[in-house]
Amino acid sequence: GFGQWCRYVADSGSAPETVDKAKLRDFAEAVTQNHGRSLPRLFAEALLLRTMECLGEQMICCPERLSFLYYGIVEEAGGMCMPEDERPNTVKYMIDFEDLQDGLMQMSHHSNPYVSKKMPDGSSSRGLNFDDINESGIQCREKVGKTYREPASIQVVIDAFLCYRVPLVLKLWTMLIAFYIYLGTGYGSDISTLNNGDWYWPEWLRLNFIQW
């Protein structure tokens, strides 16, 4: 997960200038290949991630946010791609509990995404949800904030159509093809399903169906 996050952020245009994309690619390669680090270091990195998941509680539902925080912690500790002869004897990972659970208090205070409300920091914002926290990790935001405006009223219908337009079109074409085949099966009346030609040489109703 962390390696894929590194690749995605490095190849996207959403990362701020404070994030080194070349270093992200090195991190992704190091995690994928597991090279350049000793076995105790690999165990420590895995333990760090598991500790973050446990202390973050519901933040485990936001892997991109956890990946961004993981990147910052590892980077602060000296990175993970240093040669063995330059590696310090001890590596200390520091987890900021406030950063780790950033977003949960905002959700507890206000979680209605359709209504704006004054937040504890004095700003006015719509309700936060896990999608916003996750997207904040993808955008490499230091602080979690609202990133998505949920549709309301007729926009719900438009949004649903835009999101599911591919399966809707596939189902529509499947229904049309099934009806075209049915017109030549002979299961209906003589007028509707007989004498309509073969599928490759349509006649009568099959031909009209294609033209319509």
PDB file of C-alpha atoms in Angstrom:
ATOM      1  CA  GLY A   1       0.000   0.000   0.000  1.00  0.00           C
ATOM      2  CA  PHE A   2       2.703   2.514   0.892  1.00  0.00           C
ATOM      3  CA  GLY A   3       4.686   1.720  -2.248  1.00  0.00           C
ATOM      4  CA  GLN A   4       1.632   2.216  -4.457  1.00  0.00           C
ATOM      5  CA  TRP A   5       0.848   5.503  -2.708  1.00  0.00           C
ATOM      6  CA  CYS A   6       4.388   6.693  -3.398  1.00  0.00           C
ATOM      7  CA  ARG A   7       4.095   5.830  -7.085  1.00  0.00           C
ATOM      8  CA  TYR A   8       0.663   7.428  -7.443  1.00  0.00           C
ATOM      9  CA  VAL A   9       1.656  10.693  -5.765  1.00  0.00           C
ATOM     10  CA  ALA A  10       4.954  10.846  -7.657  1.00  0.00           C
ATOM     11  CA  ASP A  11       3.187  10.432 -11.007  1.00  0.00           C
ATOM     12  CA  SER A  12       0.278  12.775 -10.244  1.00  0.00           C
ATOM     13  CA  GLY A  13       0.112  16.533 -10.236  1.00  0.00           C
ATOM     14  CA  SER A  14      -1.575  16.816  -6.844  1.00  0.00           C
ATOM     15  CA  ALA A  15       1.588  16.625  -4.743  1.00  0.00           C
ATOM     16  CA  PRO A  16       2.827  19.961  -3.326  1.00  0.00           C
ATOM     17  CA  GLU A  17       6.355  21.220  -3.913  1.00  0.00           C
ATOM     18  CA  THR A  18       7.339  20.173  -0.394  1.00  0.00           C
ATOM     19  CA  VAL A  19       7.150  16.524  -1.478  1.00  0.00           C
ATOM     20  CA  ASP A  20      10.187  15.209  -3.344  1.00  0.00           C
ATOM     21  CA  LYS A  21       8.795  13.076  -6.159  1.00  0.00           C
ATOM     22  CA  ALA A  22      12.172  11.521  -6.967  1.00  0.00           C
ATOM     23  CA  LYS A  23      12.498  10.411  -3.357  1.00  0.00           C
ATOM     24  CA  LEU A  24       8.968   8.999  -3.468  1.00  0.00           C
ATOM     25  CA  ARG A  25       9.955   6.839  -6.440  1.00  0.00           C
ATOM     26  CA  ASP A  26      13.034   5.663  -4.526  1.00  0.00           C
ATOM     27  CA  PHE A  27      10.819   4.828  -1.549  1.00  0.00           C
ATOM     28  CA  ALA A  28       8.439   2.873  -3.773  1.00  0.00           C
ATOM     29  CA  GLU A  29      11.282   0.868  -5.284  1.00  0.00           C
ATOM     30  CA  ALA A  30      12.827   0.237  -1.861  1.00  0.00           C
ATOM     31  CA  VAL A  31       9.536  -1.021  -0.429  1.00  0.00           C
ATOM     32  CA  THR A  32       8.739  -3.160  -3.473  1.00  0.00           C
ATOM     33  CA  GLN A  33      12.194  -4.709  -3.748  1.00  0.00           C
ATOM     34  CA  ASN A  34      13.015  -4.636  -0.003  1.00  0.00           C
ATOM     35  CA  HIS A  35      16.658  -3.828  -0.728  1.00  0.00           C
ATOM     36  CA  GLY A  36      19.184  -1.575   0.981  1.00  0.00           C
ATOM     37  CA  ARG A  37      17.913  -2.272   4.485  1.00  0.00           C
ATOM     38  CA  SER A  38      18.800  -4.872   7.060  1.00  0.00           C
ATOM     39  CA  LEU A  39      16.278  -7.337   8.460  1.00  0.00           C
ATOM     40  CA  PRO A  40      15.934  -5.460  11.796  1.00  0.00           C
ATOM     41  CA  ARG A  41      15.232  -2.255   9.833  1.00  0.00           C
ATOM     42  CA  LEU A  42      12.530  -4.004   7.793  1.00  0.00           C
ATOM     43  CA  PHE A  43      10.966  -5.309  10.993  1.00  0.00           C
ATOM     44  CA  ALA A  44      11.052  -1.828  12.528  1.00  0.00           C
ATOM     45  CA  GLU A  45       9.334  -0.315   9.475  1.00  0.00           C
ATOM     46  CA  ALA A  46       6.604  -2.965   9.550  1.00  0.00           C
ATOM     47  CA  LEU A  47       6.179  -2.449  13.296  1.00  0.00           C
ATOM     48  CA  LEU A  48       5.871   1.297  12.766  1.00  0.00           C
ATOM     49  CA  LEU A  49       3.021   0.832  10.298  1.00  0.00           C
ATOM     50  CA  ARG A  50       1.188  -1.615  12.572  1.00  0.00           C
ATOM     51  CA  THR A  51       1.615   0.757  15.519  1.00  0.00           C
ATOM     52  CA  MET A  52       0.169   3.623  13.494  1.00  0.00           C
ATOM     53  CA  GLU A  53      -2.805   1.480  12.485  1.00  0.00           C
ATOM     54  CA  CYS A  54      -3.463   0.503  16.108  1.00  0.00           C
ATOM     55  CA  LEU A  55      -3.073   3.986  17.590  1.00  0.00           C
ATOM     56  CA  GLY A  56      -4.967   5.606  14.749  1.00  0.00           C
ATOM     57  CA  GLU A  57      -8.067   3.538  15.547  1.00  0.00           C
ATOM     58  CA  GLN A  58     -10.623   4.448  12.831  1.00  0.00           C
ATOM     59  CA  MET A  59      -7.836   5.986  10.744  1.00  0.00           C
ATOM     60  CA  ILE A  60      -7.114   2.462   9.525  1.00  0.00           C
ATOM     61  CA  CYS A  61     -10.000   3.145   7.128  1.00  0.00           C
ATOM     62  CA  CYS A  62      -7.833   5.839   5.469  1.00  0.00           C
ATOM     63  CA  PRO A  63      -4.747   4.058   4.060  1.00  0.00           C
ATOM     64  CA  GLU A  64      -3.676   7.016   1.906  1.00  0.00           C
ATOM     65  CA  ARG A  65      -3.615   9.315   4.930  1.00  0.00           C
ATOM     66  CA  LEU A  66      -1.622   6.735   6.873  1.00  0.00           C
ATOM     67  CA  SER A  67       0.799   6.410   3.955  1.00  0.00           C
ATOM     68  CA  PHE A  68       1.383  10.175   3.906  1.00  0.00           C
ATOM     69  CA  LEU A  69       2.054  10.234   7.658  1.00  0.00           C
ATOM     70  CA  TYR A  70       4.265   7.148   7.327  1.00  0.00           C
ATOM     71  CA  TYR A  71       6.267   8.911   4.622  1.00  0.00           C
ATOM     72  CA  GLY A  72       6.804  11.933   6.871  1.00  0.00           C
ATOM     73  CA  ILE A  73       7.883   9.815   9.848  1.00  0.00           C
ATOM     74  CA  VAL A  74      10.330   7.721   7.826  1.00  0.00           C
ATOM     75  CA  GLU A  75      11.681  10.820   6.062  1.00  0.00           C
ATOM     76  CA  GLU A  76      12.251  12.543   9.416  1.00  0.00           C
ATOM     77  CA  ALA A  77      14.106   9.450  10.629  1.00  0.00           C
ATOM     78  CA  GLY A  78      16.529   9.607   7.697  1.00  0.00           C
ATOM     79  CA  GLY A  79      14.652   7.834   4.933  1.00  0.00           C
ATOM     80  CA  MET A  80      14.848   4.203   3.946  1.00  0.00           C
ATOM     81  CA  CYS A  81      17.251   4.178   1.006  1.00  0.00           C
ATOM     82  CA  MET A  82      20.546   5.118   2.649  1.00  0.00           C
ATOM     83  CA  PRO A  83      23.554   2.810   2.045  1.00  0.00           C
ATOM     84  CA  GLU A  84      24.427   0.569   4.939  1.00  0.00           C
ATOM     85  CA  ASP A  85      27.751   2.310   5.600  1.00  0.00           C
ATOM     86  CA  GLU A  86      25.994   5.693   5.993  1.00  0.00           C
ATOM     87  CA  ARG A  87      23.149   4.446   8.148  1.00  0.00           C
ATOM     88  CA  PRO A  88      23.113   5.635  11.765  1.00  0.00           C
ATOM     89  CA  ASN A  89      23.380   3.018  14.476  1.00  0.00           C
ATOM     90  CA  THR A  90      19.953   3.812  15.842  1.00  0.00           C
ATOM     91  CA  VAL A  91      16.816   5.021  14.064  1.00  0.00           C
ATOM     92  CA  LYS A  92      14.035   6.712  16.027  1.00  0.00           C
ATOM     93  CA  TYR A  93      10.522   6.928  14.634  1.00  0.00           C
ATOM     94  CA  MET A  94       8.399   9.691  16.160  1.00  0.00           C
ATOM     95  CA  ILE A  95       4.593   9.402  15.864  1.00  0.00           C
ATOM     96  CA  ASP A  96       2.632  12.600  16.461  1.00  0.00           C
ATOM     97  CA  PHE A  97      -0.651  11.438  17.962  1.00  0.00           C
ATOM     98  CA  GLU A  98      -2.403  14.682  17.031  1.00  0.00           C
ATOM     99  CA  ASP A  99      -1.432  14.308  13.380  1.00  0.00           C
ATOM    100  CA  LEU A 100      -2.298  10.617  13.400  1.00  0.00           C
ATOM    101  CA  GLN A 101      -5.866  11.217  14.543  1.00  0.00           C
ATOM    102  CA  ASP A 102      -6.355  14.507  12.742  1.00  0.00           C
ATOM    103  CA  GLY A 103      -9.863  14.469  11.292  1.00  0.00           C
ATOM    104  CA  LEU A 104     -11.514  12.234  13.856  1.00  0.00           C
ATOM    105  CA  MET A 105     -12.279  15.105  16.225  1.00  0.00           C
ATOM    106  CA  GLN A 106     -13.688  17.135  13.332  1.00  0.00           C
ATOM    107  CA  MET A 107     -15.923  14.205  12.396  1.00  0.00           C
ATOM    108  CA  SER A 108     -17.066  13.866  15.989  1.00  0.00           C
ATOM    109  CA  HIS A 109     -17.881  17.583  16.124  1.00  0.00           C
ATOM    110  CA  HIS A 110     -19.641  17.762  12.748  1.00  0.00           C
ATOM    111  CA  SER A 111     -20.166  14.979  10.224  1.00  0.00           C
ATOM    112  CA  ASN A 112     -23.116  16.225   8.148  1.00  0.00           C
ATOM    113  CA  PRO A 113     -21.604  16.831   4.690  1.00  0.00           C
ATOM    114  CA  TYR A 114     -24.576  18.910   3.500  1.00  0.00           C
ATOM    115  CA  VAL A 115     -24.561  21.577   6.209  1.00  0.00           C
ATOM    116  CA  SER A 116     -21.858  24.132   7.024  1.00  0.00           C
ATOM    117  CA  LYS A 117     -20.998  24.571  10.665  1.00  0.00           C
ATOM    118  CA  LYS A 118     -18.400  26.405  12.705  1.00  0.00           C
ATOM    119  CA  MET A 119     -15.518  24.080  13.530  1.00  0.00           C
ATOM    120  CA  PRO A 120     -13.350  24.084  16.686  1.00  0.00           C
ATOM    121  CA  ASP A 121     -10.606  26.041  14.870  1.00  0.00           C
ATOM    122  CA  GLY A 122     -13.060  28.865  14.093  1.00  0.00           C
ATOM    123  CA  SER A 123     -13.518  28.083  10.407  1.00  0.00           C
ATOM    124  CA  SER A 124     -16.813  27.187   8.773  1.00  0.00           C
ATOM    125  CA  SER A 125     -16.896  23.857   6.971  1.00  0.00           C
ATOM    126  CA  ARG A 126     -19.212  21.117   5.838  1.00  0.00           C
ATOM    127  CA  GLY A 127     -19.119  17.843   7.714  1.00  0.00           C
ATOM    128  CA  LEU A 128     -15.975  15.746   7.332  1.00  0.00           C
ATOM    129  CA  ASN A 129     -15.954  12.050   6.423  1.00  0.00           C
ATOM    130  CA  PHE A 130     -13.365   9.339   5.796  1.00  0.00           C
ATOM    131  CA  ASP A 131     -13.250  10.114   2.077  1.00  0.00           C
ATOM    132  CA  ASP A 132     -12.055  13.636   2.879  1.00  0.00           C
ATOM    133  CA  ILE A 133      -9.396  12.312   5.252  1.00  0.00           C
ATOM    134  CA  ASN A 134      -8.221   9.806   2.675  1.00  0.00           C
ATOM    135  CA  GLU A 135      -8.124  12.423  -0.090  1.00  0.00           C
ATOM    136  CA  SER A 136      -6.108  14.707   2.176  1.00  0.00           C
ATOM    137  CA  GLY A 137      -3.472  11.991   2.234  1.00  0.00           C
ATOM    138  CA  ILE A 138      -3.467  11.726  -1.551  1.00  0.00           C
ATOM    139  CA  GLN A 139      -3.102  15.516  -1.844  1.00  0.00           C
ATOM    140  CA  CYS A 140      -0.334  15.439   0.808  1.00  0.00           C
ATOM    141  CA  ARG A 141      -2.064  17.969   3.051  1.00  0.00           C
ATOM    142  CA  GLU A 142      -0.409  18.545   6.383  1.00  0.00           C
ATOM    143  CA  LYS A 143      -3.820  19.159   7.967  1.00  0.00           C
ATOM    144  CA  VAL A 144      -6.993  17.267   7.134  1.00  0.00           C
ATOM    145  CA  GLY A 145      -9.698  19.326   5.459  1.00  0.00           C
ATOM    146  CA  LYS A 146     -12.832  19.061   3.369  1.00  0.00           C
ATOM    147  CA  THR A 147     -11.887  17.890  -0.133  1.00  0.00           C
ATOM    148  CA  TYR A 148     -15.179  16.779  -1.685  1.00  0.00           C
ATOM    149  CA  ARG A 149     -18.537  18.476  -2.041  1.00  0.00           C
ATOM    150  CA  GLU A 150     -21.291  15.887  -1.828  1.00  0.00           C
ATOM    151  CA  PRO A 151     -24.083  16.296  -4.405  1.00  0.00           C
ATOM    152  CA  ALA A 152     -27.584  17.266  -3.319  1.00  0.00           C
ATOM    153  CA  SER A 153     -31.046  17.327  -4.912  1.00  0.00           C
ATOM    154  CA  ILE A 154     -30.966  16.719  -8.689  1.00  0.00           C
ATOM    155  CA  GLN A 155     -27.177  16.585  -8.573  1.00  0.00           C
ATOM    156  CA  VAL A 156     -27.484  13.164  -6.910  1.00  0.00           C
ATOM    157  CA  VAL A 157     -29.123  11.769 -10.056  1.00  0.00           C
ATOM    158  CA  ILE A 158     -26.503  13.387 -12.295  1.00  0.00           C
ATOM    159  CA  ASP A 159     -23.672  12.139 -10.094  1.00  0.00           C
ATOM    160  CA  ALA A 160     -25.097   8.601 -10.031  1.00  0.00           C
ATOM    161  CA  PHE A 161     -25.383   8.573 -13.824  1.00  0.00           C
ATOM    162  CA  LEU A 162     -21.824   9.855 -14.259  1.00  0.00           C
ATOM    163  CA  CYS A 163     -20.449   7.304 -11.802  1.00  0.00           C
ATOM    164  CA  TYR A 164     -22.345   4.317 -13.239  1.00  0.00           C
ATOM    165  CA  ARG A 165     -22.597   5.296 -16.902  1.00  0.00           C
ATOM    166  CA  VAL A 166     -20.304   2.465 -18.034  1.00  0.00           C
ATOM    167  CA  PRO A 167     -22.293  -0.400 -16.424  1.00  0.00           C
ATOM    168  CA  LEU A 168     -25.552   1.270 -17.495  1.00  0.00           C
ATOM    169  CA  VAL A 169     -24.428   1.403 -21.115  1.00  0.00           C
ATOM    170  CA  LEU A 170     -23.180  -2.199 -20.964  1.00  0.00           C
ATOM    171  CA  LYS A 171     -26.528  -3.379 -19.577  1.00  0.00           C
ATOM    172  CA  LEU A 172     -28.405  -1.427 -22.239  1.00  0.00           C
ATOM    173  CA  TRP A 173     -26.367  -2.977 -25.057  1.00  0.00           C
ATOM    174  CA  THR A 174     -26.780  -6.441 -23.511  1.00  0.00           C
ATOM    175  CA  MET A 175     -30.552  -5.974 -23.428  1.00  0.00           C
ATOM    176  CA  LEU A 176     -30.604  -4.797 -27.066  1.00  0.00           C
ATOM    177  CA  ILE A 177     -28.509  -7.753 -28.234  1.00  0.00           C
ATOM    178  CA  ALA A 178     -30.691 -10.183 -26.270  1.00  0.00           C
ATOM    179  CA  PHE A 179     -33.832  -8.727 -27.843  1.00  0.00           C
ATOM    180  CA  TYR A 180     -32.271  -8.944 -31.328  1.00  0.00           C
ATOM    181  CA  ILE A 181     -31.550 -12.643 -30.741  1.00  0.00           C
ATOM    182  CA  TYR A 182     -35.060 -13.187 -29.381  1.00  0.00           C
ATOM    183  CA  LEU A 183     -36.601 -11.879 -32.617  1.00  0.00           C
ATOM    184  CA  GLY A 184     -35.285 -14.968 -34.394  1.00  0.00           C
ATOM    185  CA  THR A 185     -35.881 -17.658 -31.802  1.00  0.00           C
ATOM    186  CA  GLY A 186     -39.483 -18.550 -32.683  1.00  0.00           C
ATOM    187  CA  TYR A 187     -40.556 -18.466 -29.034  1.00  0.00           C
ATOM    188  CA  GLY A 188     -43.105 -15.708 -29.606  1.00  0.00           C
ATOM    189  CA  SER A 189     -45.874 -15.328 -32.154  1.00  0.00           C
ATOM    190  CA  ASP A 190     -45.391 -16.043 -35.838  1.00  0.00           C
ATOM    191  CA  ILE A 191     -45.340 -12.350 -36.591  1.00  0.00           C
ATOM    192  CA  SER A 192     -42.847 -11.322 -33.913  1.00  0.00           C
ATOM    193  CA  THR A 193     -40.192 -14.070 -33.825  1.00  0.00           C
ATOM    194  CA  LEU A 194     -40.447 -15.988 -37.102  1.00  0.00           C
ATOM    195  CA  ASN A 195     -39.345 -15.134 -40.630  1.00  0.00           C
ATOM    196  CA  ASN A 196     -36.971 -12.428 -39.380  1.00  0.00           C
ATOM    197  CA  GLY A 197     -33.878 -13.897 -41.021  1.00  0.00           C
ATOM    198  CA  ASP A 198     -30.611 -15.025 -39.504  1.00  0.00           C
ATOM    199  CA  TRP A 199     -28.555 -12.915 -37.118  1.00  0.00           C
ATOM    200  CA  TYR A 200     -26.079 -12.123 -39.891  1.00  0.00           C
ATOM    201  CA  TRP A 201     -28.811 -11.522 -42.522  1.00  0.00           C
ATOM    202  CA  PRO A 202     -31.715  -9.775 -40.749  1.00  0.00           C
ATOM    203  CA  GLU A 203     -35.171  -9.390 -42.281  1.00  0.00           C
ATOM    204  CA  TRP A 204     -38.466  -7.786 -41.289  1.00  0.00           C
ATOM    205  CA  LEU A 205     -38.594  -7.032 -37.576  1.00  0.00           C
ATOM    206  CA  ARG A 206     -34.874  -7.647 -37.052  1.00  0.00           C
ATOM    207  CA  LEU A 207     -34.069  -5.251 -39.869  1.00  0.00           C
ATOM    208  CA  ASN A 208     -36.515  -2.672 -38.525  1.00  0.00           C
ATOM    209  CA  PHE A 209     -35.065  -3.074 -35.054  1.00  0.00           C
ATOM    210  CA  ILE A 210     -31.580  -2.275 -36.323  1.00  0.00           C
ATOM    211  CA  GLN A 211     -32.814   0.699 -38.306  1.00  0.00           C
ATOM    212  CA  TRP A 212     -34.739   2.114 -35.369  1.00  0.00           C
TER     213      TRP A 212
END
